[in-house]
Coordinates of C-alpha atoms in Angstrom, one line a residue:
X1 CA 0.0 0.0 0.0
X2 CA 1.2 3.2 -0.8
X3 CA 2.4 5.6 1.9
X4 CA 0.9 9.2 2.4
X5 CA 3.4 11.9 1.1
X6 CA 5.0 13.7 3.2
X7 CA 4.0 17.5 3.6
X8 CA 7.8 18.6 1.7
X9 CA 8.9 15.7 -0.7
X10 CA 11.6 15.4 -2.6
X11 CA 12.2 18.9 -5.1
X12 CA 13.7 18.2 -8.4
X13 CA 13.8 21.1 -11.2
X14 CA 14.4 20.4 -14.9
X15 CA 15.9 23.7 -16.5
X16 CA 16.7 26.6 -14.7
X17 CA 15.0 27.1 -11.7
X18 CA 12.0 29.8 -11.1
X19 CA 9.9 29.1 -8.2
X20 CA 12.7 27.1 -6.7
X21 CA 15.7 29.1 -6.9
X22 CA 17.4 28.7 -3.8
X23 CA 16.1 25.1 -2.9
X24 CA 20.2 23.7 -3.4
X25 CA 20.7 26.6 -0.4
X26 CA 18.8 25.8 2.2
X27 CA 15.5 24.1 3.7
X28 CA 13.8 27.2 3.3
X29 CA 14.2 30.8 2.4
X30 CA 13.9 33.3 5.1
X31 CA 13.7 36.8 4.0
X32 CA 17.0 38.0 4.0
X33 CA 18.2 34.9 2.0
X34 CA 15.1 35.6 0.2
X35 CA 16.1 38.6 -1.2
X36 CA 19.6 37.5 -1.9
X37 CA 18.1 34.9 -4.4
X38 CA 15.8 36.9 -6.0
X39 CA 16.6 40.3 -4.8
X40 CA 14.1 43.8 -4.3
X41 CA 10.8 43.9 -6.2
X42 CA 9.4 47.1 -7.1
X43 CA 5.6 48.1 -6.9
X44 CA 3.4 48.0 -9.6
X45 CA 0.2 50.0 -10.2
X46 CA -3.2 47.9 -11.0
X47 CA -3.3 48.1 -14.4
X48 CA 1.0 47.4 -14.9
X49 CA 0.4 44.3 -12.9
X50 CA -3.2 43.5 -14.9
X51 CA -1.3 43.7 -18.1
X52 CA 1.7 41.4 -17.0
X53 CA -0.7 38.9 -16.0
X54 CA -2.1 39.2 -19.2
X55 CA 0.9 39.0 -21.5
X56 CA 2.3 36.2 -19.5
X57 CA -1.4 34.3 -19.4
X58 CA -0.9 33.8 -16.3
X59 CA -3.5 31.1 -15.4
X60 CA -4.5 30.2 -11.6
X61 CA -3.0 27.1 -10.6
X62 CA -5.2 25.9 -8.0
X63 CA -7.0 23.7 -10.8
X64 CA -9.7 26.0 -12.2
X65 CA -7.7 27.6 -14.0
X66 CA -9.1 31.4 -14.5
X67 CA -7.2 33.9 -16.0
X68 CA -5.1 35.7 -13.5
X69 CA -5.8 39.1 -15.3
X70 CA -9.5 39.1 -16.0
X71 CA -9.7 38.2 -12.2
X72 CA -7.5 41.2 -11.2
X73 CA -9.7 44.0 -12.9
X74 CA -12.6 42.5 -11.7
X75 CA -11.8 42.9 -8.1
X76 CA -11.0 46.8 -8.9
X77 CA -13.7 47.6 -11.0
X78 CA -16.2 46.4 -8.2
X79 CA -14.0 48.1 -5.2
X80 CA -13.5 51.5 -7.1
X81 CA -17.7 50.8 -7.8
X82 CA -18.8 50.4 -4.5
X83 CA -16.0 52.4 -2.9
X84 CA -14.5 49.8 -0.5
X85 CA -11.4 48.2 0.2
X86 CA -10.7 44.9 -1.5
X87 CA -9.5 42.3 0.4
X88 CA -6.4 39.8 -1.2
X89 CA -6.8 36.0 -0.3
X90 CA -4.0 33.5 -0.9
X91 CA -5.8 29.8 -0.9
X92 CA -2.6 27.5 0.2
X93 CA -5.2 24.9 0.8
X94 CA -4.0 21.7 -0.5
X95 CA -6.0 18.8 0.5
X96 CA -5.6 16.3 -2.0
X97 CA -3.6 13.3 -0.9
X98 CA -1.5 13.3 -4.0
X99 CA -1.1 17.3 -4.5
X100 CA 2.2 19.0 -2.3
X101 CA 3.5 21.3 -4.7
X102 CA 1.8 24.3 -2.9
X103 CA 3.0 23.4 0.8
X104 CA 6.1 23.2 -0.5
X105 CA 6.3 26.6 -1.7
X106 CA 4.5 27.8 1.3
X107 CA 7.4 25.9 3.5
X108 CA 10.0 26.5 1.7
X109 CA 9.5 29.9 -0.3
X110 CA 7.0 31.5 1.1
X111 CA 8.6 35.1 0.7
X112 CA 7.9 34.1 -3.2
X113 CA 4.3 33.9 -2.5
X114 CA 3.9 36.4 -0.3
X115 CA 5.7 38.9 -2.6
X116 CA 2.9 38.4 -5.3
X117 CA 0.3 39.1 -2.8
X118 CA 1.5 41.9 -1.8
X119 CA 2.6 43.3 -5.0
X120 CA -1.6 42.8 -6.1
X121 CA -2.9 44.6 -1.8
X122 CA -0.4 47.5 -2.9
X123 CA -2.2 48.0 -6.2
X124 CA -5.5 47.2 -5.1
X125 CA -5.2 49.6 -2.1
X126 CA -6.3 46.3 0.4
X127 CA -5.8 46.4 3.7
X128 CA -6.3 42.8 4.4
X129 CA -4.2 40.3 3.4
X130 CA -5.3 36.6 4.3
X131 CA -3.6 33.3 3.7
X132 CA -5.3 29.9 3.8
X133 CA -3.7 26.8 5.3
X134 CA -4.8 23.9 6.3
X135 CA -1.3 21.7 7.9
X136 CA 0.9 22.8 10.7
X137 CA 3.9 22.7 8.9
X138 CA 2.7 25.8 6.4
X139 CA 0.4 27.8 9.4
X140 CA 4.3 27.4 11.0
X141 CA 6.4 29.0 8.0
X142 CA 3.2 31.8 6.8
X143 CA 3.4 32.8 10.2
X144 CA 6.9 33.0 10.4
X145 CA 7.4 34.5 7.2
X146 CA 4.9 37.5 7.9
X147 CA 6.5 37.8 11.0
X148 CA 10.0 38.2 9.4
X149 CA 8.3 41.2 7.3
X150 CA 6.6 42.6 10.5
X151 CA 3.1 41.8 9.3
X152 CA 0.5 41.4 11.6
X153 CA -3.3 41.4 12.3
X154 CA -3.6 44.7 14.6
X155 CA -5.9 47.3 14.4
X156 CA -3.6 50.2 13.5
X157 CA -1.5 48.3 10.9
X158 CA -1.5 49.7 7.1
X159 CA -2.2 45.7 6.0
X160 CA -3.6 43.7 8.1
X161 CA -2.1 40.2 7.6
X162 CA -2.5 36.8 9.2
X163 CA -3.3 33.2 8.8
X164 CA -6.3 31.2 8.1
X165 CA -5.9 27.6 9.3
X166 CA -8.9 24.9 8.3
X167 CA -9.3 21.2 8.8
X168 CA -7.3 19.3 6.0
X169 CA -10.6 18.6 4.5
X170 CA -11.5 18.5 0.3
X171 CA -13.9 20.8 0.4
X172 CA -12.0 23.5 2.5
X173 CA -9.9 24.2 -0.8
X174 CA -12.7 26.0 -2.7
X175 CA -12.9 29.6 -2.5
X176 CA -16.3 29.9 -1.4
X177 CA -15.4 27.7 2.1
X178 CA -12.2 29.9 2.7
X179 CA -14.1 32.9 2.7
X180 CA -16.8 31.6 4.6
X181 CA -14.2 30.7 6.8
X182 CA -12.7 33.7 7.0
X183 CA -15.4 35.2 7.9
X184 CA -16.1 33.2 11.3
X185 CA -18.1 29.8 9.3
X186 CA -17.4 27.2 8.4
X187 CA -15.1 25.5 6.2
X188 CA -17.8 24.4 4.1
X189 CA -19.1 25.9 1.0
X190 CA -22.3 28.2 1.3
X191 CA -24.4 26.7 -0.7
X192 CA -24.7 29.0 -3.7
X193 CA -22.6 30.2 -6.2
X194 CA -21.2 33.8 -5.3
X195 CA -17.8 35.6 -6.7
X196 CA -15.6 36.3 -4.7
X197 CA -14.2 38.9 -7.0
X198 CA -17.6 41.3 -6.0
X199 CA -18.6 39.5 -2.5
X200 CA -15.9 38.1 -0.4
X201 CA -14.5 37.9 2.7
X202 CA -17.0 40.4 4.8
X203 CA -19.0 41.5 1.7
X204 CA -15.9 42.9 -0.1
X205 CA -14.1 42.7 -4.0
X206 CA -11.6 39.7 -3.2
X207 CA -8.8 38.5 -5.2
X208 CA -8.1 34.9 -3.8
X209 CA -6.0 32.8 -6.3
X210 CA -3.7 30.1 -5.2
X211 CA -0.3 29.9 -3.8
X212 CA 1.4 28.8 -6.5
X213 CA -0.1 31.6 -9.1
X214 CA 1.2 34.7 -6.5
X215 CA 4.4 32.9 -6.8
X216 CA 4.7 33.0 -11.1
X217 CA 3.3 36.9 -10.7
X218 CA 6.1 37.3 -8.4
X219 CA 9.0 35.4 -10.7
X220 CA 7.3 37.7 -13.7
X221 CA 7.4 41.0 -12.0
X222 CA 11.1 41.0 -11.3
X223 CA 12.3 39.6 -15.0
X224 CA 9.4 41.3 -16.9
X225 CA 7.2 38.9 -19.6
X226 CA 10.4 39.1 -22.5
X227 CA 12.9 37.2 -20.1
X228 CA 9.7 35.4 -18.5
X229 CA 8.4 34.3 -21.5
X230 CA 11.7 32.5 -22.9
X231 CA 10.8 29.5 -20.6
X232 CA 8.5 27.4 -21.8
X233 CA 5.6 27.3 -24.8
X234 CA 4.6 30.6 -26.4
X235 CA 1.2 30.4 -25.7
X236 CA 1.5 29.2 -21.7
X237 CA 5.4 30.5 -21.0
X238 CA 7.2 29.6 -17.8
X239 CA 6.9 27.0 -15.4
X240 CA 4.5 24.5 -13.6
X241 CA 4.8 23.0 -10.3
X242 CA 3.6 19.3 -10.4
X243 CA 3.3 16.7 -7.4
X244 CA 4.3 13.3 -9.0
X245 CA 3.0 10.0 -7.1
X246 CA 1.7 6.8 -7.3
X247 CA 3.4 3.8 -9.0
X248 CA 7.2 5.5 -8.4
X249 CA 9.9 5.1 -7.3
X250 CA 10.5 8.7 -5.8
X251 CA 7.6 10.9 -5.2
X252 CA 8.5 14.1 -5.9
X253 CA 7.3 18.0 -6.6
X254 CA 9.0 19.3 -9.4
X255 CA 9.3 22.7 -11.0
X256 CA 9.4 21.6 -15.1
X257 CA 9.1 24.0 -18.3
X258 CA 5.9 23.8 -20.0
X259 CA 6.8 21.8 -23.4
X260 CA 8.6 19.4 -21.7
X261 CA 7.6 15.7 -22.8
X262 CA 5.0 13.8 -19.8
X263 CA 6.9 10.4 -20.1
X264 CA 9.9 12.6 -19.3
X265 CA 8.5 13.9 -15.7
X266 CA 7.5 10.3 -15.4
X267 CA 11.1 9.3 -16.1
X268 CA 12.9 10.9 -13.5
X269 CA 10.3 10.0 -11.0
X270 CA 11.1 6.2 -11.5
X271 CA 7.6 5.7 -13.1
X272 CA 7.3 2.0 -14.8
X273 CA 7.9 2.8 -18.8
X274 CA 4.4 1.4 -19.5
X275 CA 2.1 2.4 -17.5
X276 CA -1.2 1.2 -17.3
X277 CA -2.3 4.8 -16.9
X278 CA -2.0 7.7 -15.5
X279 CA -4.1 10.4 -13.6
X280 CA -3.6 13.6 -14.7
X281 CA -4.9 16.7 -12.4
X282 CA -5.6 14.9 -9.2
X283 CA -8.2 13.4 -8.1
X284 CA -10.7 16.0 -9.4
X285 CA -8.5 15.0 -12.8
X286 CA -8.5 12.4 -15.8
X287 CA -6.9 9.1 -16.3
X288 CA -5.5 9.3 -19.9
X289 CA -3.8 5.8 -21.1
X290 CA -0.1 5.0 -21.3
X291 CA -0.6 5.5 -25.8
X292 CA -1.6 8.8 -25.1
X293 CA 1.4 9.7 -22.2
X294 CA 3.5 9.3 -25.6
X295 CA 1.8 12.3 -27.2
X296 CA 1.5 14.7 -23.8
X297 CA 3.2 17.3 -23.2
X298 CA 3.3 19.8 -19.6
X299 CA 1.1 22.3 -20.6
X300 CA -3.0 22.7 -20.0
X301 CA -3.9 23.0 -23.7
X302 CA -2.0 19.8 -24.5
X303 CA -3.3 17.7 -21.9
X304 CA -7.1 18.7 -22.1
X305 CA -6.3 18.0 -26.2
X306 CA -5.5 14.2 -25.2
X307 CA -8.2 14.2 -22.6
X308 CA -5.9 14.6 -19.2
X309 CA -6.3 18.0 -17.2
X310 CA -3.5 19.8 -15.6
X311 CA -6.0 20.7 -12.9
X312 CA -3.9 21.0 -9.3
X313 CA -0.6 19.7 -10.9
X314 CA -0.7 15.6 -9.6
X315 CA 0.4 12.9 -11.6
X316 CA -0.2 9.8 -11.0
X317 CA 0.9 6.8 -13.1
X318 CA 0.0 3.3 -11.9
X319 CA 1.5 0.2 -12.9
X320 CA 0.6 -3.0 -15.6
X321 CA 0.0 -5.6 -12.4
X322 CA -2.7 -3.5 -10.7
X323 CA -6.6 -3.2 -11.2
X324 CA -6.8 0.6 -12.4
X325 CA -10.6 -0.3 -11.4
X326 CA -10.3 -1.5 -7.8
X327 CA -7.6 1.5 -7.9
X328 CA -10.5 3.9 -8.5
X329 CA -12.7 3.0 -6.1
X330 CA -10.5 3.5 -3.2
X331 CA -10.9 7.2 -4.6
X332 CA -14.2 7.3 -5.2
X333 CA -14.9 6.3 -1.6
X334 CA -12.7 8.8 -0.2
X335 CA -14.2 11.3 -2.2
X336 CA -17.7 10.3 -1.2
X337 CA -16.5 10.6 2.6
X338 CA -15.1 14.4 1.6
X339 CA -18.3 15.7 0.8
X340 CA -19.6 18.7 3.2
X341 CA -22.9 16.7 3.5
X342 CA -24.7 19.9 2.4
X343 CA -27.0 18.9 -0.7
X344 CA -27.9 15.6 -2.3
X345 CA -26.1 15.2 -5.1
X346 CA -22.5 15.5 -2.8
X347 CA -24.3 14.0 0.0
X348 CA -26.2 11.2 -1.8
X349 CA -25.1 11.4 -5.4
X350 CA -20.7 10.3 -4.6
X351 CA -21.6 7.6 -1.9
X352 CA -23.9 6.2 -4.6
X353 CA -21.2 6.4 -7.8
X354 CA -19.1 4.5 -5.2
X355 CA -21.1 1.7 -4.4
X356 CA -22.2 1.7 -8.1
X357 CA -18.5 0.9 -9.0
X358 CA -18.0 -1.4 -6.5
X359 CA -20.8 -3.5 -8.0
X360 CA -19.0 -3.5 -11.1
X361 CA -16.3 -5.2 -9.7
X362 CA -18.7 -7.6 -7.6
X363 CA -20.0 -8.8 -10.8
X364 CA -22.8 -6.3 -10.9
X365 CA -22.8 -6.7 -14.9
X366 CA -24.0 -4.7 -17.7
X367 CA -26.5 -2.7 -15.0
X368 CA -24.6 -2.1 -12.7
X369 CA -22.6 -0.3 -15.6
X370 CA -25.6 1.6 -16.8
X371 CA -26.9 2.8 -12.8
X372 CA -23.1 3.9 -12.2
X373 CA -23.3 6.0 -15.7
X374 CA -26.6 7.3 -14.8
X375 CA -25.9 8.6 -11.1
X376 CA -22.3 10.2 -12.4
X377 CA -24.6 12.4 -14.7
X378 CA -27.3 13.1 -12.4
X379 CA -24.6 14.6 -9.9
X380 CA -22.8 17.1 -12.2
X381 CA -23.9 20.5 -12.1
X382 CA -26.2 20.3 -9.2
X383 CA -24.1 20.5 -6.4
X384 CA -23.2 23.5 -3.8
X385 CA -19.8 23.9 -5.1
X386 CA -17.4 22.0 -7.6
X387 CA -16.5 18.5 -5.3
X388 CA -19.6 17.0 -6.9
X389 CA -18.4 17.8 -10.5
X390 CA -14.8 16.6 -10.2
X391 CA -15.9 13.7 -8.3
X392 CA -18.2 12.6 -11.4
X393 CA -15.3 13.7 -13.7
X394 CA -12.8 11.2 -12.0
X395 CA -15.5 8.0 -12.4
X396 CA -16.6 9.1 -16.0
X397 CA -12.9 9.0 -16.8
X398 CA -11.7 6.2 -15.1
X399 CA -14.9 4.1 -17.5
X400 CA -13.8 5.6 -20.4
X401 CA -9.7 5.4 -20.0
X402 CA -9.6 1.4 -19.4
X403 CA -12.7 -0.2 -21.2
X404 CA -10.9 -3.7 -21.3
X405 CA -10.5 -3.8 -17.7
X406 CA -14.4 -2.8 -17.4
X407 CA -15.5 -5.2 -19.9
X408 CA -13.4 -7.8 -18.1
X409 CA -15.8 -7.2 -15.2
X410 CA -19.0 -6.2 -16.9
X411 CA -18.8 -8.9 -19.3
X412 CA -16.8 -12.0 -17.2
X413 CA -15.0 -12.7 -14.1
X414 CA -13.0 -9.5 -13.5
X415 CA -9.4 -8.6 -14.6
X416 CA -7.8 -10.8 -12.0
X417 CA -5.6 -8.7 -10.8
X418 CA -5.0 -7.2 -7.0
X419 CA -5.6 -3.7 -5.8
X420 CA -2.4 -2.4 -5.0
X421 CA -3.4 0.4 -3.2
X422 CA -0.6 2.8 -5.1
X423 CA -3.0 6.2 -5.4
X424 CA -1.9 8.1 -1.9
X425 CA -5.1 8.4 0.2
X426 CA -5.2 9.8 3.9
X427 CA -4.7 7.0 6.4
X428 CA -7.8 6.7 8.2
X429 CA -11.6 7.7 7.1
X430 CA -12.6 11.1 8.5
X431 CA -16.4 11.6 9.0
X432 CA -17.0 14.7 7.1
X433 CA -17.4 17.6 9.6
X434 CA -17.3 21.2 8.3
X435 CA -16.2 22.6 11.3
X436 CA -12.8 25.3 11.8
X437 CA -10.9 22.5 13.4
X438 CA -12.1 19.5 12.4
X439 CA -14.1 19.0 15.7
X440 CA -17.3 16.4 15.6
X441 CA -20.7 18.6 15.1
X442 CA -24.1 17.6 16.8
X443 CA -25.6 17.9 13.6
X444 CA -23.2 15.8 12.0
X445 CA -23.7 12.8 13.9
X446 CA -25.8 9.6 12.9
X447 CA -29.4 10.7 11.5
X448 CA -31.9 10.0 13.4
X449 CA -34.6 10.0 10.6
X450 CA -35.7 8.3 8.0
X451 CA -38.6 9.7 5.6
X452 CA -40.8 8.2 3.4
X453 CA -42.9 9.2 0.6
X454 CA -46.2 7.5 0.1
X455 CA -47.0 6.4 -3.7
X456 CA -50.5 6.2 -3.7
X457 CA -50.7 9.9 -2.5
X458 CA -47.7 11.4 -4.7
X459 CA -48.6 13.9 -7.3
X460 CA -45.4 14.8 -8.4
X461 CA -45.3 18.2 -7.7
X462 CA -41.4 18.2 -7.0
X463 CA -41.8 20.7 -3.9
X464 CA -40.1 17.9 -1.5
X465 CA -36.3 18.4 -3.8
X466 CA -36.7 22.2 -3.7
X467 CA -37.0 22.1 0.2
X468 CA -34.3 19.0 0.7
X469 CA -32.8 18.2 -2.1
X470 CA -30.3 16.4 0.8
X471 CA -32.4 13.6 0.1
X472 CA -34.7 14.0 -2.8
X473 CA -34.1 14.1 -6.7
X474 CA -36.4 13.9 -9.5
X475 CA -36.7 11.4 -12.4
X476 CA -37.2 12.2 -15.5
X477 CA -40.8 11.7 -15.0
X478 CA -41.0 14.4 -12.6
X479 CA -41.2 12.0 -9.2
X480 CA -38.7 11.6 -6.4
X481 CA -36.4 9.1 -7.2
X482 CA -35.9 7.1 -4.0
X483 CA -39.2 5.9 -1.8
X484 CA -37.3 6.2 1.7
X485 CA -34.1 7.7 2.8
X486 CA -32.4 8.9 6.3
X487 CA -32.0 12.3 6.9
X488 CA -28.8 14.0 7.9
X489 CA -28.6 15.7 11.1
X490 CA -28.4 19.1 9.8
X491 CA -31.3 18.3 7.5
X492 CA -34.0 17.5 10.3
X493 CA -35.8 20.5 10.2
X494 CA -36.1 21.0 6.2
X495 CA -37.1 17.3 6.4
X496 CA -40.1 18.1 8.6
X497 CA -40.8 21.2 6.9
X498 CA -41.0 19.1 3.6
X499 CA -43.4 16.8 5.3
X500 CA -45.7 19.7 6.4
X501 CA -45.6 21.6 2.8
X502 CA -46.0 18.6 0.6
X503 CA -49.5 19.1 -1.6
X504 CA -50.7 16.3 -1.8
X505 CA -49.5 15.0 2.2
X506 CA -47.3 12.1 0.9
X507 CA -44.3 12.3 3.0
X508 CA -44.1 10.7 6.6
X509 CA -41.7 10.7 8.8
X510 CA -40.0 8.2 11.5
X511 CA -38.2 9.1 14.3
X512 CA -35.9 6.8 16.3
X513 CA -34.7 7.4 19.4
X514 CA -31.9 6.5 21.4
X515 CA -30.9 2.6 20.1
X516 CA -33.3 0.1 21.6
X517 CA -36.1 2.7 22.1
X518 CA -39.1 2.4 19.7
X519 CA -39.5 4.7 16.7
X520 CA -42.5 7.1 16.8
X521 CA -43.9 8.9 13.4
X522 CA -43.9 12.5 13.6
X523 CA -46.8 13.9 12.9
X524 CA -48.5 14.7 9.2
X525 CA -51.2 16.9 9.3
X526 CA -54.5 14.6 8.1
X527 CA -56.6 15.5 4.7
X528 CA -58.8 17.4 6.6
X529 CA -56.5 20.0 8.0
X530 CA -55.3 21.4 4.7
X531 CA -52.8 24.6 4.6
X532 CA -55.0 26.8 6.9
X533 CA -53.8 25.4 10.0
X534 CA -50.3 25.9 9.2
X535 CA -51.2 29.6 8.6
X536 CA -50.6 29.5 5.2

């Protein structure tokens, strides 16, 4: 079984180094070594630094990948509109079990990144500066490094600056949970789609980009986009970071030219020469097949053309004696446990995909096939924020990237081969909690619900997904799709309130108490009642 990374793997740089000048120096770069490496930086007014993002396409690298520039403007645009202070955001939230090319920047540059932060507050006119963490060892070195620059969080300072640490948790990378965190919530996403670049952290414009992408602004700003643009492809210049794991020999972050050959990265991390596959992106990413690693180059255009993503940077390559589909599902259940248990096709929808695959490899056949296919496309697009989407991404790509291992176990016994367990996962499940240090909620715990909807009465008027779609989603004729489900802690009081708006009064609900004591129905108001005597 393959061993979780450690937070600050081996570096390795082909080229000259950008990001990780300095690494043959020391562990990491304080700020006077800092500045001995790469030396002063000079400001840069808004639109000077919007138009080096630009010419450099300077892309985010937390996986999204959003123009850096567009991004930029937007956030001033809105402040100078409303006439507030922006707010700059670093997300150096890196949860993925096979993704450490941002904690090691954060460990051992973080100078680098903070230097592009504070290049985009200083043009922005913010006065907050936050960065997002989620282990020890980079809350240690942020803090430190801020420190070093005489940053700090008080009331009279020009920038207030500090640290944001979450739970290590999936979800607590998206910008919409950092914020929310931020802002005294949880580490959860909201629950609706809101930019950050016109409502942020406290209502404010908010440029948050990753730790990585402050870094390349930082490396542009002092060599200007001629000399930065000599590295790498014309159309995406300079470097990417990229966390290489799975079947290796070394696991390893490297800092790599874009152009440079995939099987070459592969190479030098001791990667078998034929792999069976190889996960491009992460686990939000695509398996593309060892044919295509042939044809792949480092770059985003190149690896969405052959059907890979660059996505976070992770690379993933598993070997010829391993089942790539017993392989997946370890994922897909540790993505299912990630989800922030906050709507129903996270909640419901990825525990389901799971199980679905796992009947595929149980022998489940040709339907079990067609059910997993089915639930991956109900789940996309439907969710509260993007863990949902990736999560149906992975699965849809791991059926189409090994079709003879799946018709091995569609069609007859199964491939025959073991589960290796060579994808890095984190050791031990964590129930999904939501919570600024990863603390066990009340509403979190087992439900203690179960509700049921009654055919006979069932019009299909849909109102029972509006008000929890936790639990409820509708088929294509119009009806819920499931006849009974439990309801999650938080979801108790939607599920009643479900019950008590339904039409046509075809939802019931059982309560259980503590184990051993008998379950009692809540009440359902009787035909007779009607919406009056709920004051409606």
């Amino acid at each position: 079984m393959n061993e979780a990374l450690p937070d600050v793997p081996e570096v390795r740089v082909v080229g000259l180094p950008q990001l990780t000048s300095g690494f043959d120096l020391v562990d990491r770069l304080d700020l006077p070594m800092h500045l001995k490496v790469h030396g002063p930086l000079e400001p840069m007014g808004g639109e000077q630094l919007a138009q080096l993002a630009e010419r450099i396409n300077l892309k985010g690298r937390g996986g999204a990948g959003f123009p850096f520039h567009k991004k930029l403007r937007s956030v001033a645009e809105a402040a100078i509109k409303r006439g507030v202070r922006p707010v700059v955001v670093v997300n150096g939230s890196e949860d993925e079990p096979a993704c450490r090319k941002d904690t090691v920047l954060i460990n051992r540059a973080p100078h680098l990144i903070l230097d592009g932060a504070l290049l985009c507050a200083e043009a922005l006119g913010a006065r907050t500066l936050v960065v997002g963490v989620t282990r020890e060892s980079t809350q240690r070195s942020m803090e430190a490094a801020l420190a070093e620059r005489g940053l700090n969080n008080g009331r009279r300072s020009a920038l207030r600056a500090r640290v944001q640490r979450n739970p290590v948790r999936m979800v607590t990378g998206a910008a919409a949970s950092l914020i929310r965190s931020i802002d005294g919530g949880p580490a959860i996403p909201p629950g609706r789609k809101v930019s950050a670049s016109q409502n942020g952290v406290g209502g404010a414009p908010t440029l948050l980009s990753n730790a990585e992408t402050f870094a390349q602004l930082a490396i542009a700003a002092r060599i200007g986009p001629e000399r930065y643009g000599n590295t790498g492809l014309y159309d995406e210049p300079g470097t990417v970071m990229l966390t290489v794991s799975g079947a290796v020999a070394r696991p390893m972050v490297i800092e790599v030219p874009t152009g440079v050959p995939l099987r070459y990265v592969l190479q030098l991390a001791g990667a078998p020469p034929v792999p069976q596959g190889v996960l491009t992106g992460g686990y939000h990413g695509k398996w593309i097949d060892a044919a295509t690693v042939n044809e792949a180059i480092v770059s985003r255009n190149s690896l969405d053309a052959v059907g890979g993503a660059l996505g976070a940077g992770a690379i993933l390559p598993i070997t010829q004696d391993t089942c790539p589909l017993g392989e997946s599902l370890r994922v897909a259940q540790w993505l299912a446990e990630e989800s922030a248990g906050q709507c129903g096709p996270c909640y419901l929808g990825l525990p389901a995909a799971a199980r679905g695959l796992e009947d595929i490899l149980n022998g489940g056949g040709p339907a079990a096939l067609e059910a997993l296919k089915q639930v991956a496309k109900n789940v996309k697009r439907r969710g509260a924020c993007s863990h949902p989407d990736g999560s149906a991404m992975f699965i849809e790509s791991t059926i189409k990237a090994f079709t003879d291992d799946l018709a091995a176990h569609v069609l007859g016994n199964g491939c025959g081969r073991p589960v290796e367990g060579v994808l890095p996962l984190f050791e031990g499940g964590r129930a999904p909690t939501g919570l600024p240090g990863g603390g066990e909620a009340e509403e979190n715990g087992p439900s203690r619900q179960k509700i049921y909807v009654d055919w006979t009465l069932c019009r299909g008027h849909g109102l029972c997904a509006d008000i929890l779609p936790e639990v409820f989603q509708l088929g294509a004729d119009g009806f819920p799709t499931v006849a009974q489900a439990q309801v999650p802690r938080y979801a108790e009081a939607k599920a009643l309130r479900a019950v008590r708006r339904c039409p046509a009064l075809a939802l019931r609900i059982e309560e259980s108490g503590a184990p051993g004591a008998p379950s009692r129905n809540l009440p359902v108001l009787s035909q007779g009642r009607g919406r009056r005597a709920l004051g409606r």
